[in-house]
Coordinates of C-alpha atoms (C1' of nucleotides) in Angstrom, one line a residue:
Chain W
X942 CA -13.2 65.5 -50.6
X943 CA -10.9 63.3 -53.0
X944 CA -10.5 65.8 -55.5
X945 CA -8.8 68.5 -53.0
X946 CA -6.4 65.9 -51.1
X947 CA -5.2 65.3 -54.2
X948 CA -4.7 68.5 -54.9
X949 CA -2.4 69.2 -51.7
X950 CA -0.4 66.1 -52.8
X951 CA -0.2 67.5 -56.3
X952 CA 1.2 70.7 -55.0
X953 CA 3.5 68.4 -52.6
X954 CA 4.8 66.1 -55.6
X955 CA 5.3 69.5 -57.3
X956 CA 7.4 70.9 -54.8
X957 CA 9.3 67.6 -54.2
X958 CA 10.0 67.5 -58.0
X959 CA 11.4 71.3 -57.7
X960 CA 13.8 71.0 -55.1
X961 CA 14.9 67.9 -56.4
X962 CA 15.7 70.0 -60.0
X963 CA 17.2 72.5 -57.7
X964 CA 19.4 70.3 -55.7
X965 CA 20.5 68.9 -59.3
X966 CA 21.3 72.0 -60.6
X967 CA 23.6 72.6 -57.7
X968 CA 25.0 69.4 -57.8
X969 CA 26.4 70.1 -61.3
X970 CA 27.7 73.5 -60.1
X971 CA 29.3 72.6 -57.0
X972 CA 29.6 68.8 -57.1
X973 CA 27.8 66.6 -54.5
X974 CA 29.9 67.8 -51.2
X975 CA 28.7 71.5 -52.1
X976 CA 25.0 70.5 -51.9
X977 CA 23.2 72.4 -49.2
X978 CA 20.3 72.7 -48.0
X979 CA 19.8 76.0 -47.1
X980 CA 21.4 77.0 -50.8
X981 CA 18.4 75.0 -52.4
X982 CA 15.9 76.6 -49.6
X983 CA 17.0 80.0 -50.6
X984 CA 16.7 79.2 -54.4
X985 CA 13.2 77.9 -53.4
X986 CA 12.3 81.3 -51.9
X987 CA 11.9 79.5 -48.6
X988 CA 13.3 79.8 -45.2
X989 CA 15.7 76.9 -44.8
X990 CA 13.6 74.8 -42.0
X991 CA 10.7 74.6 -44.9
X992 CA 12.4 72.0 -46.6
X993 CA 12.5 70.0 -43.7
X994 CA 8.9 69.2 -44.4
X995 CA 9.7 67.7 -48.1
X996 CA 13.3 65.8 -46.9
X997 CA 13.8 64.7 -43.4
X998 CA 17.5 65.3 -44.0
X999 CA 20.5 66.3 -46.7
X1000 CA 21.4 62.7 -46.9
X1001 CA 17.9 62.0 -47.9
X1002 CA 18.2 64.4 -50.9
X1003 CA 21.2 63.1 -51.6
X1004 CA 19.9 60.0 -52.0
X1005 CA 16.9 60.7 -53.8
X1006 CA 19.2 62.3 -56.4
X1007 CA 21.6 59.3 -56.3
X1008 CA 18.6 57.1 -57.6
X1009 CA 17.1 59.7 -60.1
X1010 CA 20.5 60.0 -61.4
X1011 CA 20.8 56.1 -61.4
X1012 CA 17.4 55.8 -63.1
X1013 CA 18.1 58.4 -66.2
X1014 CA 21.2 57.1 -67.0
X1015 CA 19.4 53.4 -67.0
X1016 CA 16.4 55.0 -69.1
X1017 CA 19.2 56.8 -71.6
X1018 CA 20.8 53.3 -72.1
X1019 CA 17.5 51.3 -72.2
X1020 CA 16.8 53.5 -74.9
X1021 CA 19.7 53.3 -76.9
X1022 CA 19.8 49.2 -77.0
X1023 CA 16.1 49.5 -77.8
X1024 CA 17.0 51.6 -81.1
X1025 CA 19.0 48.8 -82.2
X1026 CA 18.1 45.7 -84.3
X1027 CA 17.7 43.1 -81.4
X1028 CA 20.4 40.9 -83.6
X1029 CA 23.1 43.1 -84.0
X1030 CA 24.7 42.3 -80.6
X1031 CA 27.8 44.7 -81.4
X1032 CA 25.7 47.4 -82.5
X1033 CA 23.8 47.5 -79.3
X1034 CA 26.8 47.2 -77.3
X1035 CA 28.3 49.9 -78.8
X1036 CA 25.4 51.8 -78.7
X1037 CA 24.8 50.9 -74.7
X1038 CA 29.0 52.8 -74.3
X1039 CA 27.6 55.7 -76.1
X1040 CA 24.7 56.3 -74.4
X1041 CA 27.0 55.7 -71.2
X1042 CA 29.4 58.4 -72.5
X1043 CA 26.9 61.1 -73.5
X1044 CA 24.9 61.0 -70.4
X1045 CA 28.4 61.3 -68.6
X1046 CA 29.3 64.1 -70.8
X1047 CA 25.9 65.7 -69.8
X1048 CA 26.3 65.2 -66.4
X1049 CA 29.5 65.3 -65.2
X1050 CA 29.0 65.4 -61.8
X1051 CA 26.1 63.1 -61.3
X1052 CA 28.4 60.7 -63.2
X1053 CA 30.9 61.7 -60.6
X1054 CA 28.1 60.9 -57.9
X1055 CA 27.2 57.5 -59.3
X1056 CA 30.7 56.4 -60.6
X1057 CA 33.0 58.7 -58.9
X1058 CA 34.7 58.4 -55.2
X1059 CA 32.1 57.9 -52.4
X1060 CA 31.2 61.2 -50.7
X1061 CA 33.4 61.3 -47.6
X1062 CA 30.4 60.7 -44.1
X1063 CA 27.1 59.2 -46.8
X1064 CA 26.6 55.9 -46.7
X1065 CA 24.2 55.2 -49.7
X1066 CA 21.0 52.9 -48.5
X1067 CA 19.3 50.0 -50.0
X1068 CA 17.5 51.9 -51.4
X1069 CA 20.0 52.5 -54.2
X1070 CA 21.2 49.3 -55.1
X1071 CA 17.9 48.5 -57.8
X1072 CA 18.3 51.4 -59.8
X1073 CA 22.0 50.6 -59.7
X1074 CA 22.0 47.9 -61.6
X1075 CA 19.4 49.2 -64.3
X1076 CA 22.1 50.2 -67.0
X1077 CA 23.9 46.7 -66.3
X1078 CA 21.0 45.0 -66.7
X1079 CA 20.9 46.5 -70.0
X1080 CA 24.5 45.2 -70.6
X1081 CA 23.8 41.7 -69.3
X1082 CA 20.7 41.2 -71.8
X1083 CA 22.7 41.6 -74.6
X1084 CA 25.7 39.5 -73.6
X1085 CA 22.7 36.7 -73.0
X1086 CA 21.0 37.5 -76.3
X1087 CA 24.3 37.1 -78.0
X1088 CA 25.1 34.2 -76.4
X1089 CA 21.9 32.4 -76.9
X1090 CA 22.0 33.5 -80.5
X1091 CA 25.5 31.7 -81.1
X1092 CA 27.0 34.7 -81.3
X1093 CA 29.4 35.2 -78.4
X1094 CA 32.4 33.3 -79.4
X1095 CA 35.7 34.0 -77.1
X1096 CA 38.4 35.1 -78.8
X1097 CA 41.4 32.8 -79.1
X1098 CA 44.2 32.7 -76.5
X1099 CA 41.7 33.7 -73.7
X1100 CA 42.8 32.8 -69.8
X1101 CA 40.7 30.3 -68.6
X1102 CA 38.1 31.7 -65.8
X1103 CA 39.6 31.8 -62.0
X1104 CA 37.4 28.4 -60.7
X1105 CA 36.1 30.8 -57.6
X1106 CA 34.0 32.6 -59.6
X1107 CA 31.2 30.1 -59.9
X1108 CA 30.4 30.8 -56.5
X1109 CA 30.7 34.4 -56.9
X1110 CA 29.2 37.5 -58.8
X1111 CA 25.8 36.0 -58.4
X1112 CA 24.0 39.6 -59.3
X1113 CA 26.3 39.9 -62.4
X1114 CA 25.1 36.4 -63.4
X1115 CA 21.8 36.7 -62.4
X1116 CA 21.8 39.8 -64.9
X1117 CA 23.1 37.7 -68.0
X1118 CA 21.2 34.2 -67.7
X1119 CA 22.7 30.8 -69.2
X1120 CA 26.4 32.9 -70.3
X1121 CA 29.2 30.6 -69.0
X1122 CA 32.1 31.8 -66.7
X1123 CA 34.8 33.2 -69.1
X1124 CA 31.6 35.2 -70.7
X1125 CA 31.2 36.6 -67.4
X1126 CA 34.3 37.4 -66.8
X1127 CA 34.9 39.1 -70.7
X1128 CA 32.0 40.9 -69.5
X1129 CA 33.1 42.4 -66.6
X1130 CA 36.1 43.4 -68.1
X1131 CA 34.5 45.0 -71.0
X1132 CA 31.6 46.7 -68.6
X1133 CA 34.8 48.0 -66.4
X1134 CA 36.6 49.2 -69.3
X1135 CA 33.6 51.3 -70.1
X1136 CA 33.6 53.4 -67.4
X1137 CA 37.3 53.1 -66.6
X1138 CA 37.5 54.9 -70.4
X1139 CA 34.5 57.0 -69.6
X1140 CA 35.9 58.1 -65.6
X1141 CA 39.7 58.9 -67.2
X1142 CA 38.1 61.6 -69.8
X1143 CA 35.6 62.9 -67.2
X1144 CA 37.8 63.4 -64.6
X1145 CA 40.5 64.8 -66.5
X1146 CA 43.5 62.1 -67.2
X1147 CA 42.7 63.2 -70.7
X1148 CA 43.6 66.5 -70.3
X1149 CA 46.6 68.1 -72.4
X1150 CA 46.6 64.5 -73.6
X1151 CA 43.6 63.6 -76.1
X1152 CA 42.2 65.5 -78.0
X1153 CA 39.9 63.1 -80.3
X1154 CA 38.2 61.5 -77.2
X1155 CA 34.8 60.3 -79.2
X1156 CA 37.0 58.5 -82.1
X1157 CA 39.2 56.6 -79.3
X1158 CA 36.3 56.0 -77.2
X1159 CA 34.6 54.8 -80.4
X1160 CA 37.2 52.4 -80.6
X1161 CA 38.3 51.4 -77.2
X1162 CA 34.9 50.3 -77.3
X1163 CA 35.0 48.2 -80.5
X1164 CA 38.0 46.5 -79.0
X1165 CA 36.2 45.5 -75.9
X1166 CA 33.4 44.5 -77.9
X1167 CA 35.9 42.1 -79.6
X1168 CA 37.2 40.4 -76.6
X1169 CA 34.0 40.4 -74.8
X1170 CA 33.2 37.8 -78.1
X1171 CA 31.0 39.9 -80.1
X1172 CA 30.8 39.5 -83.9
X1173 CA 33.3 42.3 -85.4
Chain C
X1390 CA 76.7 80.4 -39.3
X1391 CA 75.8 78.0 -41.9
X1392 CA 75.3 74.8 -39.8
X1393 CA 72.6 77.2 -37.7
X1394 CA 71.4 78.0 -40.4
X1395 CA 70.5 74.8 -41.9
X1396 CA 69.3 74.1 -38.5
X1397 CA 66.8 76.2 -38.4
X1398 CA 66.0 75.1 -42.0
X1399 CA 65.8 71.4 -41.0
X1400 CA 63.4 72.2 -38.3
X1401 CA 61.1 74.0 -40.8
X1402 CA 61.3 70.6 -43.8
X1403 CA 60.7 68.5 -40.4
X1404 CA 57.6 70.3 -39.7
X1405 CA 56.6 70.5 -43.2
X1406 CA 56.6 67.0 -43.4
X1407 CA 54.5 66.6 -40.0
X1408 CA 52.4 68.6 -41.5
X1409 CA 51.7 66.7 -44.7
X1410 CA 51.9 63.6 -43.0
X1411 CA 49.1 64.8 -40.7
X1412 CA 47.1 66.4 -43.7
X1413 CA 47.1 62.7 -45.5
X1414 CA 46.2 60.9 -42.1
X1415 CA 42.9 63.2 -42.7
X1416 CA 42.5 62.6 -45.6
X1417 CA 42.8 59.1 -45.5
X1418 CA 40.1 59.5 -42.8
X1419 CA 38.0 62.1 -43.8
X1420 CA 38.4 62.4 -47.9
X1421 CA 39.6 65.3 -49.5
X1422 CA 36.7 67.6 -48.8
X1423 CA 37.2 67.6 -45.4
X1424 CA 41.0 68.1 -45.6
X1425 CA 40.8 71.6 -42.8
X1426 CA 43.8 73.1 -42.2
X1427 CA 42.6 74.0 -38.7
X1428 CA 42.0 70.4 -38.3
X1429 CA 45.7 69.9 -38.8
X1430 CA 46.8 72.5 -36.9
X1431 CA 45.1 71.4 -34.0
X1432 CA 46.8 68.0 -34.0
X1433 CA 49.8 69.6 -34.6
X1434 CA 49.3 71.8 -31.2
X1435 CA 49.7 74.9 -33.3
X1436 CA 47.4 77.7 -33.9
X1437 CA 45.5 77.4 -36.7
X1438 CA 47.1 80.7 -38.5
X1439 CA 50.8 79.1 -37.8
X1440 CA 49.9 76.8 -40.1
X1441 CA 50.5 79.4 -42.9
X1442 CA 54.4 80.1 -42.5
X1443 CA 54.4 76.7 -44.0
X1444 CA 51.3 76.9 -46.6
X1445 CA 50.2 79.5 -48.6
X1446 CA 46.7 78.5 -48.5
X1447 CA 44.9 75.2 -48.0
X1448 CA 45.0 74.7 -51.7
X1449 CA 48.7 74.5 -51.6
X1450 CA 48.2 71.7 -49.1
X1451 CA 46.0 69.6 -51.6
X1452 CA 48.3 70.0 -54.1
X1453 CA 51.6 68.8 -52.0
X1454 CA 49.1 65.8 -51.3
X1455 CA 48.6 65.1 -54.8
X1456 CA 52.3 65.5 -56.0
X1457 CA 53.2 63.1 -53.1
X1458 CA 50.7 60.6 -54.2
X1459 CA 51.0 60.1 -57.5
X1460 CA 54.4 60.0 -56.7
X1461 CA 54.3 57.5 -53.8
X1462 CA 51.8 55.2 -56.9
X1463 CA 54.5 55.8 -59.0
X1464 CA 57.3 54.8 -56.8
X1465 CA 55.4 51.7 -56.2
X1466 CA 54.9 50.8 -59.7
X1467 CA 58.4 51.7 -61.0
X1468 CA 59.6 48.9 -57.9
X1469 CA 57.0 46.1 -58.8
X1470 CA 58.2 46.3 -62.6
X1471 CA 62.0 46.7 -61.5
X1472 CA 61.5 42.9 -59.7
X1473 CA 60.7 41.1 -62.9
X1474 CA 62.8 39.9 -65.7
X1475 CA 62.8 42.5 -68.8
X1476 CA 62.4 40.2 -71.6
X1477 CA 59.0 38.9 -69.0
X1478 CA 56.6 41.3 -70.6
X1479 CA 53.7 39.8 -69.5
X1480 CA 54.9 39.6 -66.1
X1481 CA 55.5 43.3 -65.9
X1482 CA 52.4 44.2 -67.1
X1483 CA 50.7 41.9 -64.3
X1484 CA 53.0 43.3 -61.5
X1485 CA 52.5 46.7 -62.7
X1486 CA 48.4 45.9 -62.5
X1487 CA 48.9 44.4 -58.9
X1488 CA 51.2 47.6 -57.8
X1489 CA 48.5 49.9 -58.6
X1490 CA 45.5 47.7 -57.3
X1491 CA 47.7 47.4 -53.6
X1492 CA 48.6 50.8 -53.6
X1493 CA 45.4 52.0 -54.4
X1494 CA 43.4 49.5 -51.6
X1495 CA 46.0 50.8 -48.8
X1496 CA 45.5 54.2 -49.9
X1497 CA 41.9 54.5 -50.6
X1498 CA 41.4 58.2 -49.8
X1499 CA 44.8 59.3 -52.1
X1500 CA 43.7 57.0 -54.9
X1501 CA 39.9 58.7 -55.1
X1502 CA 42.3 62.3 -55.3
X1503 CA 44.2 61.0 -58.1
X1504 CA 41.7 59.1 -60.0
X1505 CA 38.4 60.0 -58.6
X1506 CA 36.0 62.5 -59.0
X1507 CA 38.0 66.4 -59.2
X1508 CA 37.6 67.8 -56.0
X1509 CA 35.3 70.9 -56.2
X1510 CA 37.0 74.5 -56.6
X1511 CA 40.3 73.1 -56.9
X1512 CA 42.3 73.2 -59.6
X1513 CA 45.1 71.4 -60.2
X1514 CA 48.1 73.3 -61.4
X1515 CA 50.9 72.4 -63.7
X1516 CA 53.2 71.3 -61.3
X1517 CA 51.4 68.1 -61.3
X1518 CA 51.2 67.1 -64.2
X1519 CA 54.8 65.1 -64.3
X1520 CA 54.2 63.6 -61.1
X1521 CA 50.8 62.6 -62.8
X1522 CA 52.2 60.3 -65.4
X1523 CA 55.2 58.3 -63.7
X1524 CA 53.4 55.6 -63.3
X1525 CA 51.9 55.7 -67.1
X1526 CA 55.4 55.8 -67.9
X1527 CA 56.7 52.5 -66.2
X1528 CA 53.4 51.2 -68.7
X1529 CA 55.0 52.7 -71.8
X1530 CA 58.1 51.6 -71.3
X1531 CA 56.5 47.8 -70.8
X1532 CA 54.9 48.0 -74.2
X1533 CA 57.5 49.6 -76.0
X1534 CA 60.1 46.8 -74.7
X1535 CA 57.5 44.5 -76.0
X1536 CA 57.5 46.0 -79.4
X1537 CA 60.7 46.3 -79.8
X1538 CA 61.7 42.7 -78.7
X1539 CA 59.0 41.5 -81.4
X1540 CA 56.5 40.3 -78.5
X1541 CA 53.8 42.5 -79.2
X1542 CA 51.7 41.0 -81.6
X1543 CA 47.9 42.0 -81.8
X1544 CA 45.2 39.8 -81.1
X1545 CA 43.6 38.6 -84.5
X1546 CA 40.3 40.5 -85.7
X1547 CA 41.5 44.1 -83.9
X1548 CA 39.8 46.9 -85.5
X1549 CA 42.2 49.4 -87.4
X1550 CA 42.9 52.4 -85.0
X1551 CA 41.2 55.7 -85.7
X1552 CA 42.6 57.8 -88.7
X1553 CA 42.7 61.4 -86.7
X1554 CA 45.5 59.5 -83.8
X1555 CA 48.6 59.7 -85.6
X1556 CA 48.2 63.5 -84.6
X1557 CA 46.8 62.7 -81.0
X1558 CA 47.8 61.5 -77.9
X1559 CA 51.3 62.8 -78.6
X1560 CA 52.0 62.7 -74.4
X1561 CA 50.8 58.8 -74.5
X1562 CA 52.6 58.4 -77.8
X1563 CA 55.8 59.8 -76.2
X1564 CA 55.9 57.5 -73.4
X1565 CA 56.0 54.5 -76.1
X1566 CA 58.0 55.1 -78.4
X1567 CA 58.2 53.1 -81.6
X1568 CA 55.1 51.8 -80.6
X1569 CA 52.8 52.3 -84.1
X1570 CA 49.3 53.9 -83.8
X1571 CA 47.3 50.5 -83.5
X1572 CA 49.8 49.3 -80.2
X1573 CA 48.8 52.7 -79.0
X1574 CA 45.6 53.0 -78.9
X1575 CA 45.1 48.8 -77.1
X1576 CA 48.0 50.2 -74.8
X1577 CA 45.2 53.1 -73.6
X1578 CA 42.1 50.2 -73.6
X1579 CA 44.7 48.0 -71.4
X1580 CA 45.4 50.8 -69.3
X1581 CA 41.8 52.6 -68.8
X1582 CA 40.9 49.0 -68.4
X1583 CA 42.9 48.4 -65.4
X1584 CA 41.6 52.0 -63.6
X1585 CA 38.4 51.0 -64.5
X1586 CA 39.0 47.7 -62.7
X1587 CA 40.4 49.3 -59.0
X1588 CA 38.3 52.0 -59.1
X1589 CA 35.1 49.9 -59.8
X1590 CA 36.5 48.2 -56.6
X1591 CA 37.4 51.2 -54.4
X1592 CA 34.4 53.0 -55.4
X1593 CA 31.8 49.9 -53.9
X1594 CA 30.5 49.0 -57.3
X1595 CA 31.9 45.4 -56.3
X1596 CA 29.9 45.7 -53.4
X1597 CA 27.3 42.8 -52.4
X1598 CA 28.3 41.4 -56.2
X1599 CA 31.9 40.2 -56.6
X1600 CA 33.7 38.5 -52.9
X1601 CA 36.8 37.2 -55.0
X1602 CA 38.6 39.9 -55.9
X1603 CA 42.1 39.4 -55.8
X1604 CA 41.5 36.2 -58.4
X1605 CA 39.2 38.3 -61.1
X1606 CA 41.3 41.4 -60.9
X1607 CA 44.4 39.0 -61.9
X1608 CA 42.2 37.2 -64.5
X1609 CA 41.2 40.2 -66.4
X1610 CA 44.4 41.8 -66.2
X1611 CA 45.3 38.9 -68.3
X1612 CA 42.8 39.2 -70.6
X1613 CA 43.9 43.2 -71.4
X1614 CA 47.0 41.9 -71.2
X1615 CA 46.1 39.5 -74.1
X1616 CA 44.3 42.3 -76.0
X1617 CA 47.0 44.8 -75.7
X1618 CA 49.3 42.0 -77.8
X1619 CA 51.5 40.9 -74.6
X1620 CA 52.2 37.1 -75.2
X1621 CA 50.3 34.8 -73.1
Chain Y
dT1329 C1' 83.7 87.9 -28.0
dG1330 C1' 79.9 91.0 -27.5
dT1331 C1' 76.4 93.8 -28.9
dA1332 C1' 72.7 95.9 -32.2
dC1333 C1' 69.8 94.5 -35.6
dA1334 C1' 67.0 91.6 -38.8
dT1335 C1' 64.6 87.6 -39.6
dC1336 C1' 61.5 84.2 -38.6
dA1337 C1' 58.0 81.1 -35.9
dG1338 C1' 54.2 81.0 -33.4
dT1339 C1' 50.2 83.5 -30.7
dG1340 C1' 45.6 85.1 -30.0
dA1341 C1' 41.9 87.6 -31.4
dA1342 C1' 39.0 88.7 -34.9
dC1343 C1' 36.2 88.9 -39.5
dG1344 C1' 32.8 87.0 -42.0
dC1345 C1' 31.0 83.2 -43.7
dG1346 C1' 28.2 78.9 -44.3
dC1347 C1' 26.2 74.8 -42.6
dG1348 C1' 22.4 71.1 -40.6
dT1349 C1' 18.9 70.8 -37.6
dT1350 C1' 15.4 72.0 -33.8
dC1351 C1' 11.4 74.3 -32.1
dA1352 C1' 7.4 77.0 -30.9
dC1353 C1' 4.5 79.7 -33.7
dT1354 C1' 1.0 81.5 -37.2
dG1355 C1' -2.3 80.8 -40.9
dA1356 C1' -4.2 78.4 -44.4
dT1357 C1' -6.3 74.2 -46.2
dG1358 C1' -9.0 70.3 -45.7
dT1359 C1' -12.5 67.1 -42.9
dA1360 C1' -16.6 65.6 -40.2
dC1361 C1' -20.8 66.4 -38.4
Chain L
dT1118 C1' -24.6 74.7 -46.0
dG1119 C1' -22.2 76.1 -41.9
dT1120 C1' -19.4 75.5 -38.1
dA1121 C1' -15.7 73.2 -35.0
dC1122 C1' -11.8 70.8 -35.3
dA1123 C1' -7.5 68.6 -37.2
dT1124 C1' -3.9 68.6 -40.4
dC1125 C1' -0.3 70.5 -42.7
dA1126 C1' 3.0 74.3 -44.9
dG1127 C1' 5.8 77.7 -44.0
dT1128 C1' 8.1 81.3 -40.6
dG1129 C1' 11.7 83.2 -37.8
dA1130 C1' 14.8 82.8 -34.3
dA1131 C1' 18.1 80.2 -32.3
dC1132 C1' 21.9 76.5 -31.2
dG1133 C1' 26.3 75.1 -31.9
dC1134 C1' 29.4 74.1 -35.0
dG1135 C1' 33.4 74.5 -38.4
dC1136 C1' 35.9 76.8 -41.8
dG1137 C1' 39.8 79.9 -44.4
dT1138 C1' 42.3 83.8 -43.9
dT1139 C1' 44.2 88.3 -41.9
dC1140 C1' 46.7 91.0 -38.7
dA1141 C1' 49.2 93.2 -35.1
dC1142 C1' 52.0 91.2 -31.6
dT1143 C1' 55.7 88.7 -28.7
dG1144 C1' 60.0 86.1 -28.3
dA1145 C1' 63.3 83.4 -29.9
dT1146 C1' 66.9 82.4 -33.3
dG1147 C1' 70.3 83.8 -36.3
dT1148 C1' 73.6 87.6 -38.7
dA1149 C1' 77.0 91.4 -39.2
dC1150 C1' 80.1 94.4 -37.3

DNA sequence: TGTACATCAGTGAACGCGCGTTCACTGATGTAC
DNA sequence: TGTACATCAGTGAACGCGCGTTCACTGATGTAC
């Protein structure tokens, strides 16, 4: 019968989904090198072997955690540019670094997972790279919008762009159609700059340093906005 | 006797320099979570307990690591800025950027333990916090020479700096001085900006996307550079 | 200068722990006739 | 509708590994008289 397969695979996607939220939780206790599989197993209630049947391996897991982490920080950005009047290019991008920060803030250590040092013996798969780019394809649509609008002016005194990059950064192009080369450039450095800002307050080169990190980010932010070209 | 003595004393810094020599060999191999002290015991042809008339615990080990390295950064910074001409402010700033981008490429492993994600269970304890900002400090004295020699003039359209700074950031603000609130905070968007910018590298967000490197890193190194007020 | 004593380096065995992964198995759930 | 068979989930034991740390010990190196 249909109705009863299903309901195998419903109990299947339903365990899948729990020792994912397990292996999560543990990530964000223990950080991604402290993420066992026997740990989630006895969390489960299960011998360790069980999982076996849901993840062929702990790299698996890992890896299905690396693209659900990917994918809700995408979602939490999508949804903050789409909160946004489309035409207020520096409201969006501002809005995009928040979103960035906050789901940081939430999740430190899938943050560190995603943005952090590689962990030391994984190599992440193909499988990864789509979901990567999800929150810089965010990014790149309003640097085109802007752009297209007329409103993505470079600020004066800007270095001209290396000439190599026309052959190069064909994904970060490919994300922000018809923006010339210094554009692509200003918005590399202000996409780095993000998470540079964003990586120094999570992983603690803030520390006994700053103490009003949302007001500085808040402007950092606003800066990079500026020389990326956006309207102040 | 006191020459014995010393002897015997010379023997023991010898070996406790094997020792962390070996320890960053591993680490450079393995990353910091793999960092065993009966892993470097067994390449030093000890027994793994011998290991502890020279370490208290493997903690102690980590930390000796990450003195050494921000020291060996900061040794490396402090050189490439002592090659350029003081009143060349923009040239510092650039060398400075290239120091930490070479060191950080040679030293993969000891850059991720610096500026990468906190390795789990450790904390770091005070004694590395001045080690921590020698290199910051070689940055602050940059823009502070700037502002003092009239050269650091910011970019036209730069947002006002955040009211609740003048009492932040007094470590950063220490490291400049003279420097007023709004050099400050583009000082800390230059900076962030460049860690954003090696450890986007280091940590394979580059990957399959950007092939030139060496030319964008220099490129938008010169555009903080620009933002932070340095003259062009 | 020689001897008794204290200090220190390194040994080897052990404790107790956790890990990923495999494998033969028991039962339960679903499928086909 | 009922029965024979196939699929799948979960068990329990085991393999082989590595780790940090402790502890009682042997010898060698230094020190004091």
């Amino acid at each position: 019968m249909n109705a009863s397969r299903t309901a195998r695979e419903r109990v299947r996607a339903e365990l899948i989904r729990e020792i994912t939220d397990i292996a999560r939780r543990q990530l964000a206790t223990e950080g991604a090198a402290g993420l066992s599989l026997r740990a989630v197993a006895r969390e489960m209630g299960m011998v360790s072997s069980a999982i076996y049947r849901y993840f062929p391996s702990r790299d698996d897991l890992l890896t299905t955690l690396i693209i659900d982490g990917y994918n809700a920080l995408g979602e939490a950005v999508e949804r903050a540019d789409a909160a946004c009047a489309r035409d207020d290019f520096t409201g969006r991008w501002l809005a995009v670094c928040r979103a960035v920060r906050a789901w940081a803030l939430a999740h430190p250590h899938e943050y560190a997972l995603l943005y952090g040092s590689p962990v030391p013996g994984y190599a992440a798969p193909q499988d990864t790279i789509a979901p990567a780019t999800r929150d810089t394809a965010v990014f790149g649509r309003i640097v085109s919008d802007a752009h297209r609008a007329g409103r993505l002016t470079p600020p004066p005194g800007c270095p001209p762009p290396p000439a190599v990059l026309s052959q190069d950064a064909e994904v970060v192009r490919s994300l922000m159609p018809d923006v010339p080369d210094d554009g692509v450039t200003r918005a590399i450095v202000a996409w780095t700059g993000l998470f540079g800002m964003v990586s120094f307050e999570l992983f603690g080169q803030f520390n006994n340093t700053i103490t009003h990190r949302a007001e500085l980010f808040d402007h950092n932010m606003t800066s990079l906005g500026r020389l990326l070209g956006l309207p102040g």
